[in-house]
Tab-separated table of C-alpha atoms in Angstrom:
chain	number	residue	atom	x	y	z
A	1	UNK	CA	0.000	0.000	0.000
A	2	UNK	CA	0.760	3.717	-0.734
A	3	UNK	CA	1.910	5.837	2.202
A	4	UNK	CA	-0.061	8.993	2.180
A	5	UNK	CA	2.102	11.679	3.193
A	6	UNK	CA	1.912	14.166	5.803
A	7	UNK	CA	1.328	16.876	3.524
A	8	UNK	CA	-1.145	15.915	1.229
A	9	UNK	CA	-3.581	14.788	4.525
A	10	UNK	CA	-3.010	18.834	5.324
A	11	UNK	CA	-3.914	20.231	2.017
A	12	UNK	CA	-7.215	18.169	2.213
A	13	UNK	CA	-8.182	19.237	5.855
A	14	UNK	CA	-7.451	22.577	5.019
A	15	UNK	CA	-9.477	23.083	1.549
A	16	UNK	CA	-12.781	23.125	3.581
A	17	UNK	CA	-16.378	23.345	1.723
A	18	UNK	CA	-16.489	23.732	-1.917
A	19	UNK	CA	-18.604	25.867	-4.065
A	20	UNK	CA	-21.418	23.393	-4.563
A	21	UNK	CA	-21.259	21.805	-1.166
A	22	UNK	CA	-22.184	25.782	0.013
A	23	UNK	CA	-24.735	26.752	-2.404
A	24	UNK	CA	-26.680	23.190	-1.961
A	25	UNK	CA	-26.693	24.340	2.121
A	26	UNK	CA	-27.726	27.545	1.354
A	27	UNK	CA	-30.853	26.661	-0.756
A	28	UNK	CA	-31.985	24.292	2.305
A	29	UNK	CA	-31.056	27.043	4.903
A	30	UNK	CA	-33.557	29.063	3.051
A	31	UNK	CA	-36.442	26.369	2.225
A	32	UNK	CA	-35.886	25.816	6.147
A	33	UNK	CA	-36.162	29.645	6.921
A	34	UNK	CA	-39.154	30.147	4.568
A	35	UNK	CA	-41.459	27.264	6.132
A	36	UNK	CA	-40.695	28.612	9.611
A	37	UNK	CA	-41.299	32.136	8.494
A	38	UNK	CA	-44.562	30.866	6.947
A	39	UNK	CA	-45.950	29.046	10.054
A	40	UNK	CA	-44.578	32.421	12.555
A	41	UNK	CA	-46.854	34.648	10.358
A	42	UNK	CA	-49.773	32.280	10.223
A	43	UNK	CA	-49.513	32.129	13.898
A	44	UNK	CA	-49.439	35.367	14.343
A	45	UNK	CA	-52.202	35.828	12.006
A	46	UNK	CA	-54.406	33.350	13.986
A	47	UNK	CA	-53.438	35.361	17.204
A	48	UNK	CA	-54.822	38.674	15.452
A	49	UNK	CA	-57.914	36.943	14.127
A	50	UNK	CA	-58.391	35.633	18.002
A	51	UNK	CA	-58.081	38.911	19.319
A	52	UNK	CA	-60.287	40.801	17.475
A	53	UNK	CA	-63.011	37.802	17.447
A	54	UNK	CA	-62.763	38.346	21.540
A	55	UNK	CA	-62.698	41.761	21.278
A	56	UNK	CA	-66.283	42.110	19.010
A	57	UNK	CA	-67.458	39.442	21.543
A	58	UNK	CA	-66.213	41.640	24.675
A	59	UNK	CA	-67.888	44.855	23.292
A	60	UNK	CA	-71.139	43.429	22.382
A	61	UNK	CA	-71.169	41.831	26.242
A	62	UNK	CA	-70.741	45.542	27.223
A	63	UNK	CA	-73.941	46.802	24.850
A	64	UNK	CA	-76.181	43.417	26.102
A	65	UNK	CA	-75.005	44.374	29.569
A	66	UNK	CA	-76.613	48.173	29.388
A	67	UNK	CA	-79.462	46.978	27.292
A	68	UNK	CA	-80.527	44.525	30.150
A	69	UNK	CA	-80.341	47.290	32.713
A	70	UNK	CA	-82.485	49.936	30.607
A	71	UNK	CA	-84.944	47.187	29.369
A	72	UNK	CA	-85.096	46.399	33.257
A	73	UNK	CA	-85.697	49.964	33.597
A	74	UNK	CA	-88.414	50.572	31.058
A	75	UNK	CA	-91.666	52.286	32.461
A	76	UNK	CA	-90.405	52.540	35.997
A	77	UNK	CA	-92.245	55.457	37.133
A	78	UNK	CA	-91.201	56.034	40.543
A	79	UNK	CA	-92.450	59.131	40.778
A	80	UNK	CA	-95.919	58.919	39.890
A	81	UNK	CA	-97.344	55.077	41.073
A	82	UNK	CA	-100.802	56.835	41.611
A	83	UNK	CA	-101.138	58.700	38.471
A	84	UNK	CA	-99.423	57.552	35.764
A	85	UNK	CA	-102.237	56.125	33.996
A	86	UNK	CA	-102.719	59.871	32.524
A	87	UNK	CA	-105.580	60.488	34.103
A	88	UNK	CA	-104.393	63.815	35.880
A	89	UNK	CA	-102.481	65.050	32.489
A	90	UNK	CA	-99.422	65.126	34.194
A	91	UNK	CA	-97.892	62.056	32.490
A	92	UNK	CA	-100.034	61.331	29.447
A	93	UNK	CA	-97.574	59.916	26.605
A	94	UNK	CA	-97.918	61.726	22.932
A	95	UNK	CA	-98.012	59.705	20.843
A	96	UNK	CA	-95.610	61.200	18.536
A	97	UNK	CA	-92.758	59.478	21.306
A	98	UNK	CA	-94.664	56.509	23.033
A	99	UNK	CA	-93.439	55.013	26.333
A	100	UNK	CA	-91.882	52.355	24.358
A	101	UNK	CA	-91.336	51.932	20.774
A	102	UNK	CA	-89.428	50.384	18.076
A	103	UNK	CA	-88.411	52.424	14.787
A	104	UNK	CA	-87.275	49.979	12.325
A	105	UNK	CA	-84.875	49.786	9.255
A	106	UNK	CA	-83.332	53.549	9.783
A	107	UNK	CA	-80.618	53.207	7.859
A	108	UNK	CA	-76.976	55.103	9.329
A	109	UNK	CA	-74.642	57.159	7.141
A	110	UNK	CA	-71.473	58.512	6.801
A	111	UNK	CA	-69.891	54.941	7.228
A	112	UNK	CA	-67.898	52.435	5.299
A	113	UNK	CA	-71.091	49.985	5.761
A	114	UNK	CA	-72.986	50.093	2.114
A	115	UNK	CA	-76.331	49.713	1.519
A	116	UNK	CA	-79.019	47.359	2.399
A	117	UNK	CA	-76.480	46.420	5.200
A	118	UNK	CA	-76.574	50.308	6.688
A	119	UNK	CA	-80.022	49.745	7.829
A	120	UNK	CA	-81.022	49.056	12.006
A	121	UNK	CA	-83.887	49.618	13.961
A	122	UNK	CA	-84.214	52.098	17.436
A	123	UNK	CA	-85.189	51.183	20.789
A	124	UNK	CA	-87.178	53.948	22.386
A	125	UNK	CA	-88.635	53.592	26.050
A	126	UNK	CA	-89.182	55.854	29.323
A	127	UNK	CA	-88.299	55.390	32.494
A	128	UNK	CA	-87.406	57.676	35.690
A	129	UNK	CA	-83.792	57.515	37.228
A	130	UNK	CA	-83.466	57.299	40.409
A	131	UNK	CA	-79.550	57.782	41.908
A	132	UNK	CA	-77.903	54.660	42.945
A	133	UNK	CA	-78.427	55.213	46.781
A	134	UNK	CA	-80.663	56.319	49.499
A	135	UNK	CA	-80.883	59.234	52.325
A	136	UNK	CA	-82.147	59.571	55.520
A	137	UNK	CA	-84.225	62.510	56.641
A	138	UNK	CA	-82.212	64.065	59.562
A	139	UNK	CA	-83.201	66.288	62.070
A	140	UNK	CA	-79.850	67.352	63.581
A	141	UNK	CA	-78.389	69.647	60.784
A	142	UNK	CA	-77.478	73.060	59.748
A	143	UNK	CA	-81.575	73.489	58.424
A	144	UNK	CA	-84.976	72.948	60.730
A	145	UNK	CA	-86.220	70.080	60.091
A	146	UNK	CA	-90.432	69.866	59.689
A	147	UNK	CA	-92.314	68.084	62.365
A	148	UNK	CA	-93.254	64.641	62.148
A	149	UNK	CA	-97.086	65.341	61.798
A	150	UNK	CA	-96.951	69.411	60.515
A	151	UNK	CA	-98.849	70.186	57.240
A	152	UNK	CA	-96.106	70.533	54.306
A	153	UNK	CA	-96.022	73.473	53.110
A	154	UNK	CA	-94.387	75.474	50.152
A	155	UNK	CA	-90.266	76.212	51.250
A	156	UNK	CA	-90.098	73.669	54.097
A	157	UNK	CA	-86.846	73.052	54.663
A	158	UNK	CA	-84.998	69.454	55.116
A	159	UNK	CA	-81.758	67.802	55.919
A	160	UNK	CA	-81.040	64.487	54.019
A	161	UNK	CA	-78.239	62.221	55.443
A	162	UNK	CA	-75.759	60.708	53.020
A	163	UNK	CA	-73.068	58.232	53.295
A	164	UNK	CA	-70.516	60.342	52.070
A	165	UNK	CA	-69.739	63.465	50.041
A	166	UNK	CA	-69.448	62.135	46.755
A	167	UNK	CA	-73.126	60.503	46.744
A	168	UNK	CA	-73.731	63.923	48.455
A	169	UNK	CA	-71.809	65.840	45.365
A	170	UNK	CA	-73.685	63.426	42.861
A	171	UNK	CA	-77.216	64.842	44.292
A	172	UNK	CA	-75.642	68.788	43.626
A	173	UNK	CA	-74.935	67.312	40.167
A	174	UNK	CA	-78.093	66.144	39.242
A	175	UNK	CA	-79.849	69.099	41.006
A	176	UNK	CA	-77.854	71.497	38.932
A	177	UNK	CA	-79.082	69.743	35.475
A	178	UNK	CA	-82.631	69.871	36.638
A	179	UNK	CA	-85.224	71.806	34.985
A	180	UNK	CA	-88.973	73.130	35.705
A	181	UNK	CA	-90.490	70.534	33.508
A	182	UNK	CA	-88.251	67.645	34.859
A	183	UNK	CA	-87.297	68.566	38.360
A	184	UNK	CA	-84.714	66.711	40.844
A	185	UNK	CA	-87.727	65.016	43.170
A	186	UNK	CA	-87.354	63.224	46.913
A	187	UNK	CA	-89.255	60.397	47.040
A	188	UNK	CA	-89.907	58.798	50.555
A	189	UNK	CA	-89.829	54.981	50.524
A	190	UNK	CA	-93.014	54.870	52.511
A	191	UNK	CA	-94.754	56.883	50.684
A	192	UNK	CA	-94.006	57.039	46.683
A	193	UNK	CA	-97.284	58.071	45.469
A	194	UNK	CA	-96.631	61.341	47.039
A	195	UNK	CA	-92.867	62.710	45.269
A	196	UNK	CA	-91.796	66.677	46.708
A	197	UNK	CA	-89.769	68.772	44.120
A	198	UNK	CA	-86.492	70.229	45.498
A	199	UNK	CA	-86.616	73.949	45.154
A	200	UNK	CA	-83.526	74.591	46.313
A	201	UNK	CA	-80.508	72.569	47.656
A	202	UNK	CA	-76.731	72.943	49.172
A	203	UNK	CA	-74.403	70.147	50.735
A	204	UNK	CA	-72.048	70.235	53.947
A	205	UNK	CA	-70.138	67.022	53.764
A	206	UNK	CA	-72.137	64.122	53.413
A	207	UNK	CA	-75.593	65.777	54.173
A	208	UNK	CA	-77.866	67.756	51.589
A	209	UNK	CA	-79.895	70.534	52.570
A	210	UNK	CA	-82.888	71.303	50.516
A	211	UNK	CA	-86.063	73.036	50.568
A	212	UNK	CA	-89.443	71.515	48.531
A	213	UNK	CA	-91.760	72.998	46.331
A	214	UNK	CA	-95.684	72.266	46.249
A	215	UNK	CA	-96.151	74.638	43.037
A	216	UNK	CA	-95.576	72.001	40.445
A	217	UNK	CA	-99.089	69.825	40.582
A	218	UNK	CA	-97.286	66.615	38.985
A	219	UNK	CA	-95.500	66.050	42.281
A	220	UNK	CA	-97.416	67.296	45.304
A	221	UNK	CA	-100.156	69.212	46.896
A	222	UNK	CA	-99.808	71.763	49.585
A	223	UNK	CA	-102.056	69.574	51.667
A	224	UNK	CA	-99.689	66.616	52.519
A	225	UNK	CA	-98.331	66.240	55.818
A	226	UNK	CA	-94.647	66.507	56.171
A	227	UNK	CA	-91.824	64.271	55.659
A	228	UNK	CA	-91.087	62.821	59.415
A	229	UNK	CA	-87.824	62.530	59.984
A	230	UNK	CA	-85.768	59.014	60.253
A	231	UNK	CA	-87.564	58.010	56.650
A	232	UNK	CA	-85.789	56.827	53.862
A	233	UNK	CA	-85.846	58.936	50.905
A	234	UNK	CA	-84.810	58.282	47.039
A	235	UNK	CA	-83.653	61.403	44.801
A	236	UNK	CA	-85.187	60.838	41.562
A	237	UNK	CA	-84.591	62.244	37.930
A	238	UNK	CA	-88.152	61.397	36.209
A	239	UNK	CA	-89.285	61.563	32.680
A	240	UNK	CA	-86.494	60.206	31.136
A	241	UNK	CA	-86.164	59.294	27.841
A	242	UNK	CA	-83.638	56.920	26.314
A	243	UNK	CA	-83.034	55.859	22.052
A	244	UNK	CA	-80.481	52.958	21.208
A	245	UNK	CA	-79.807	53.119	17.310
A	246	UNK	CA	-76.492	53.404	15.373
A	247	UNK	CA	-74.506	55.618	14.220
A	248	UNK	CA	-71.188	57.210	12.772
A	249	UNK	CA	-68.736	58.348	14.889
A	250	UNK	CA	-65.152	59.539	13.483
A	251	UNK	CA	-63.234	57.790	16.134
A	252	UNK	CA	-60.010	57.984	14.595
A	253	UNK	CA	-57.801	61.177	15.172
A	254	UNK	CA	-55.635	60.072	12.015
A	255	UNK	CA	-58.761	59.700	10.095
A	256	UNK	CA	-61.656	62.079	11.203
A	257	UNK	CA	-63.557	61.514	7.193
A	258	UNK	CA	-63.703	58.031	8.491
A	259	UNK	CA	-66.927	57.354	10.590
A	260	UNK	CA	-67.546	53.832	12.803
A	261	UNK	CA	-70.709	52.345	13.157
A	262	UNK	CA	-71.413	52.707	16.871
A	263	UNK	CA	-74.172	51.535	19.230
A	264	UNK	CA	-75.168	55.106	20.311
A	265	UNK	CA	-77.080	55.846	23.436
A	266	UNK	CA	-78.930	59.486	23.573
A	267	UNK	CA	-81.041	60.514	26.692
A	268	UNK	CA	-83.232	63.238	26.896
A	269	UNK	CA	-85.890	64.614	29.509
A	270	UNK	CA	-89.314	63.283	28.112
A	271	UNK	CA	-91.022	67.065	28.285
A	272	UNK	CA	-88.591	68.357	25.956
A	273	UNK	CA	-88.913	65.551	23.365
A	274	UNK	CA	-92.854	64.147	23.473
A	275	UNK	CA	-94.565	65.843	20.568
A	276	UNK	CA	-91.218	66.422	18.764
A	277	UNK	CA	-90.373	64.831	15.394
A	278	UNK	CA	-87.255	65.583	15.279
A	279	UNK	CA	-85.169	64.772	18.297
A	280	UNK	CA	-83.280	67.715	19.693
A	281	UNK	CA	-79.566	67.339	20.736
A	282	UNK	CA	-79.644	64.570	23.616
A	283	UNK	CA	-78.721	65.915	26.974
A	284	UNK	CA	-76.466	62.653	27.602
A	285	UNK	CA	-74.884	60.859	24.875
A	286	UNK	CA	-72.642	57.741	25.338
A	287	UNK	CA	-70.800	55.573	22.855
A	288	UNK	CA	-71.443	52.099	24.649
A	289	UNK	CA	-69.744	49.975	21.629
A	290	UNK	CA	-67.711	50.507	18.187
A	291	UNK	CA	-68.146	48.733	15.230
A	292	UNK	CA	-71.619	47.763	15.808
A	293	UNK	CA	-73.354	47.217	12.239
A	294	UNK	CA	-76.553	45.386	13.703
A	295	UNK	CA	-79.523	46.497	16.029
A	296	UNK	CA	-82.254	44.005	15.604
A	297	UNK	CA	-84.786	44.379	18.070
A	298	UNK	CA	-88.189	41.970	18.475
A	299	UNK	CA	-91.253	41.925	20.559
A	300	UNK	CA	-93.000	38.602	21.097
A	301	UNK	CA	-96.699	38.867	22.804
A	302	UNK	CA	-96.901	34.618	23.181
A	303	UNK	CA	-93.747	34.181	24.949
A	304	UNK	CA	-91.435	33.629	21.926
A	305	UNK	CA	-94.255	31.539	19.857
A	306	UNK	CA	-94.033	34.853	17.624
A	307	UNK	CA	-91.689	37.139	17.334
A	308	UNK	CA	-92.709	40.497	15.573
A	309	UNK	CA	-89.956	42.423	13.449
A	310	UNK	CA	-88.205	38.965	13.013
A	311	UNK	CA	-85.805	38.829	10.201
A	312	UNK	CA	-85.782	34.913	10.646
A	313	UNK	CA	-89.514	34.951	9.347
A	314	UNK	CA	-89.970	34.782	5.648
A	315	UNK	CA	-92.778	36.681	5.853
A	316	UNK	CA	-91.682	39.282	7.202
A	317	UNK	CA	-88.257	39.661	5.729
A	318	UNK	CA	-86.877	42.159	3.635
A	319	UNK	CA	-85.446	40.165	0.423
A	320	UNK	CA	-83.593	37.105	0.537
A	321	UNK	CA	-81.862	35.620	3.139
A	322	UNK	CA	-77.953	36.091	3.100
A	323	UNK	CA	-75.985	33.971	0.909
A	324	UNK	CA	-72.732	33.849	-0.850
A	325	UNK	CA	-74.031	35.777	-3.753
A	326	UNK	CA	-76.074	38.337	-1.442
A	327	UNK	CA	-73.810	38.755	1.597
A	328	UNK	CA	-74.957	41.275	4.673
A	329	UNK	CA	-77.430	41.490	7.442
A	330	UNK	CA	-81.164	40.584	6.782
A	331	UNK	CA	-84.133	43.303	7.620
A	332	UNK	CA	-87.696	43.679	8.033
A	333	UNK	CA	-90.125	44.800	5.058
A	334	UNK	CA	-91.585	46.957	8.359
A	335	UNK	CA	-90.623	51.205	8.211
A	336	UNK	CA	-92.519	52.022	10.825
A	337	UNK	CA	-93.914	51.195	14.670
A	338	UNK	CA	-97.236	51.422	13.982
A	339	UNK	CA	-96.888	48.315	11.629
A	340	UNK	CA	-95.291	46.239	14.690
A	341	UNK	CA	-98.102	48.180	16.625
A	342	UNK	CA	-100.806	46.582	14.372
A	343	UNK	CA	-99.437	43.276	14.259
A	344	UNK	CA	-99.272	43.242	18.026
A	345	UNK	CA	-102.749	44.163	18.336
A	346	UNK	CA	-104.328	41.511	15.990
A	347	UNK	CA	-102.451	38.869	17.987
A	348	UNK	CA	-104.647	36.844	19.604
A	349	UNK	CA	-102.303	36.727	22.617
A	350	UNK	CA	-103.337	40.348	23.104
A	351	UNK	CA	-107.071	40.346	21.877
A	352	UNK	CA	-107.989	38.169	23.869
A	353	UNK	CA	-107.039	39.436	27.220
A	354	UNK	CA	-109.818	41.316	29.624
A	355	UNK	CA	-110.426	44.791	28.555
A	356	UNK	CA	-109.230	47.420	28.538
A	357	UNK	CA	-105.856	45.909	28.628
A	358	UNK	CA	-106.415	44.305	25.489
A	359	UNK	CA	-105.306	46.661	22.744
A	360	UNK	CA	-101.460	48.665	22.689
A	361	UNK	CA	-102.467	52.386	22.458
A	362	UNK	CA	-99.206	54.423	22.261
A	363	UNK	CA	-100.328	57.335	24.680
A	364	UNK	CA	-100.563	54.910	27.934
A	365	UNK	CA	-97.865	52.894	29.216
A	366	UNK	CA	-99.846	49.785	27.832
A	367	UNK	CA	-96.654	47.320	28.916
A	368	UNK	CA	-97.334	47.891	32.218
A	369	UNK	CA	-100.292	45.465	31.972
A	370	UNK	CA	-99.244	43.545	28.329
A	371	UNK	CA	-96.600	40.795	29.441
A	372	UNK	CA	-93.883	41.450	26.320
A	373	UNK	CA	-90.666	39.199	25.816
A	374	UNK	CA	-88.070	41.364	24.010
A	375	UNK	CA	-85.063	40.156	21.612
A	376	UNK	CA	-81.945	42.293	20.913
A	377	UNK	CA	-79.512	40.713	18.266
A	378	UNK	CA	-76.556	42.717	18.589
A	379	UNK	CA	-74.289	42.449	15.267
A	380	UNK	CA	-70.681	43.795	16.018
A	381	UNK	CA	-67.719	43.280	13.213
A	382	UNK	CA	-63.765	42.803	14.033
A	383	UNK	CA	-62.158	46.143	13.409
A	384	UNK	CA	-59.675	44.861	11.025
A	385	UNK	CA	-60.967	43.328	7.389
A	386	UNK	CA	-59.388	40.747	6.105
A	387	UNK	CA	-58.927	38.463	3.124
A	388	UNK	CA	-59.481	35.110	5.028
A	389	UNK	CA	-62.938	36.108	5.785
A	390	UNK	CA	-64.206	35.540	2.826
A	391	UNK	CA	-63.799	31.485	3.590
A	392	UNK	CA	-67.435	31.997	5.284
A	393	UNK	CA	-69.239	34.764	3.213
A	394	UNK	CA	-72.560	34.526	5.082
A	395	UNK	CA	-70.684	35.688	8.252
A	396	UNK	CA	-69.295	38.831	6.781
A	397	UNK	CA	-70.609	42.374	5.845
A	398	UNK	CA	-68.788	44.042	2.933
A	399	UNK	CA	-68.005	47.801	3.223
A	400	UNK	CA	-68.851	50.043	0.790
A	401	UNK	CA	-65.032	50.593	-0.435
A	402	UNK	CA	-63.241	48.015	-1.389
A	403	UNK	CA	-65.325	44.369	-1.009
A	404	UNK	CA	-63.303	43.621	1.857
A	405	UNK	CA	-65.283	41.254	4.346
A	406	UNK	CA	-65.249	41.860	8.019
A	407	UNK	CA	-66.316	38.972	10.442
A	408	UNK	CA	-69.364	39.472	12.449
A	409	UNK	CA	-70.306	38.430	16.360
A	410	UNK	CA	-73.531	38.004	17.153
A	411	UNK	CA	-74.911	38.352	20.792
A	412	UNK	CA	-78.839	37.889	21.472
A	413	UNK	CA	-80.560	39.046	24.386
A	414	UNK	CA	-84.137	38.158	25.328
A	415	UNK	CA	-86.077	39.085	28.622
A	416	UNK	CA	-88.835	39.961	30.262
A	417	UNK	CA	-88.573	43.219	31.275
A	418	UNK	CA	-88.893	43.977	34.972
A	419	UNK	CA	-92.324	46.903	34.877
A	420	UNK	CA	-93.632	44.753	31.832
A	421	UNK	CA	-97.089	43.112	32.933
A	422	UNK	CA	-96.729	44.270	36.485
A	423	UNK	CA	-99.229	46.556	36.748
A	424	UNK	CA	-100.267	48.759	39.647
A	425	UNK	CA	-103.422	49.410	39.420
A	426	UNK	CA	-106.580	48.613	36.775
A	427	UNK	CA	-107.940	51.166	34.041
A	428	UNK	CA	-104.125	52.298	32.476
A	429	UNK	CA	-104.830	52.181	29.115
């Protein structure tokens, strides 16, 4: 055999890699680098999609959430148990704004949503407000109190114990946004037929000092005996008035010609809005979620046997239902609520209740003695549109820009609410 010398081993060793060797490692280095860049961004891709699927789930938890409390809310009339019925003309609904209403199919502008999809109905209903806590009427402050058995009269002066300052700053607050028509009232727990409008009213730490008035009819007469003290006493904002519906909002400082659709909560006093067709500027307006492009709301009078205002029913629909040719949100043929109102009324779930309570007649607060079960379909979209969404047309809504398809959430609330069928007395309609 051959010796291999010493120096030929070295020149091998020390040649290293050649050309080919390199390039054939490089081209797997980079099929090896491209698959794992591939699966990073589909991950994070699926993380995004995740995200904003929990988000539009999160925000329309946060709409259900305030919708619940409202509906719960809905012809609570704290201040006038004896009276509401109308019968005094201190609370008789026009009929222009009933009690409780749905508007349906008012379509939204200045969005990216195109039509039919820009199209959602309004919740209207009336309630009073009473703040979150309750007083006691003290004896021992700054003001003379009234004796427990004295006849009430005009400018009486009380002192109302509070827990603390800030529930005693948040009765100065509402005080100070009071009006004539809709006054700041006390309402005494053991007696709620009988509310007092504050006239006047300071604080000194956690206790409110107010005086009452007798001169407004809807809330008192002069002959009343006076509030004793030790009772427990409500401060109440009544007549208010509360619309759900959707609606542009330019969110975006970067882009202020770009509106969101928005779940849009306006509240005004009830006296400065009953006979008015078109709604002055609310007095309280919240944004309670973003990218909202659904408000479906649906009355049922048979305890979900029939809904009325139900996209679901074929006969009742607007068009066809969606599909992968005709993507969106489906609609009523219905404009306005006296069609709903009619269909209501020639239910037999309602005509054939005892009278009077037999027939929905929009200047009495009729669903104080009509049992109604109520259905909210909230429709919120992701906030970012994307390409893969397209895999499940019938779940998207396409802007009006571009055809790019935006995933929808869908949250559905139904309830009875609270004040609906519970009524206090006979004779309301």
């Amino acid at each position: 055999m051959r010796p291999v010398s010493l120096r030929s081993r070295k020149d091998r060793e020390g040649r290293g890699f050649s050309l080919v060797e390199l390039l054939v490692a490089l081209v797997f280095t980079m099929l090896l680098m491209a698959g794992m860049a591939s699966v990073f961004r589909a991950s994070i891709n699926n993380f995004s999609i995740s995200g904003e699927k929990l988000s539009a789930a999160r925000r329309n938890r946060m709409s259900v959430d305030m919708l619940v409390d409202d509906l719960n809310s809905a012809g609570m009339l704290l201040t006038s148990l004896s009276d509401y019925s109308g019968m005094d003309g201190t609370l008789t609904l026009n009929t222009t704004n009933p009690g409780f209403c749905i508007v349906p199919n008012v379509a939204y502008a200045s969005t990216d949503v195109a039509s039919p999809n820009n199209v959602s109905d309004q919740l209207f209903l009336y309630y009073d407000d009473p703040l979150p806590f309750e007083g006691v009427v003290n004896s021992g402050g700054s003001s003379t109190s009234q004796a427990v058995d004295a006849v009430y009269t005009t400018g009486s002066t009380y002192v109302v114990a509070l827990q603390d300052s800030q529930q005693a700053a948040q009765v100065a607050t509402a005080f100070s946004q009071a009006t004539t028509a809709s006054p700041l009232v006390l309402v005494r727990r053991a007696d709620a037929a009988h509310p007092k409008a504050i006239a006047s009213l300071t604080t000194t730490g956690s206790q409110v000092n107010l005086s009452l008035d007798t001169s407004l009819t809807s809330v008192g007469s002069t002959s009343e005996t006076a509030i004793p003290s030790g009772s427990q006493t409500l401060f109440v904002r009544p007549g208010r008035y509360v619309r759900y519906s959707i609606q542009g909002r330019a969110l975006d400082p970067a882009n202020p010609t770009q509106a969101v659709p928005c779940l849009v909560r306006d509240e005004w006093t009830y006296s400065s809005v009953a006979s008015s067709t078109t709604l002055p500027t609310p007095d309280v307006t919240a944004i309670l979620s973003e990218n909202v492009v659904g408000f479906q709301v649906m009355v049922s009078p048979d305890g979900g046997a029939t809904w009325m205002n139900d996209p679901n029913d074929a006969t009742q629909r607007s068009g066809a239902a969606p599909s992968a040719s005709t993507p969106g949100l489906s609609h009523t043929k219905w404009t306005t609520w006296a069609e709903i109102r009619n269909l209501l009324n020639a239910s037999s779930a309602i005509t054939t209740r005892p009278s009077p309570n037999n027939v929905i007649s929009d200047d009495k607060f009729w669903f104080k003695d009509i049992p109604m079960l109520v259905r909210i379909d909230v429709a919120t979209r992701v906030a970012v549109p994307r390409a893969e969404y397209l895999q499940n047309v019938p779940s998207t809504i396409i802007n009006g820009t571009g055809g790019v398809p935006y995933k929808i959430t869908t949250q559905s609330l139904v309830i009875v609410p609270r004040h609906f069928g519970l009524s206090y007395n006979s004779g309301l309609l």
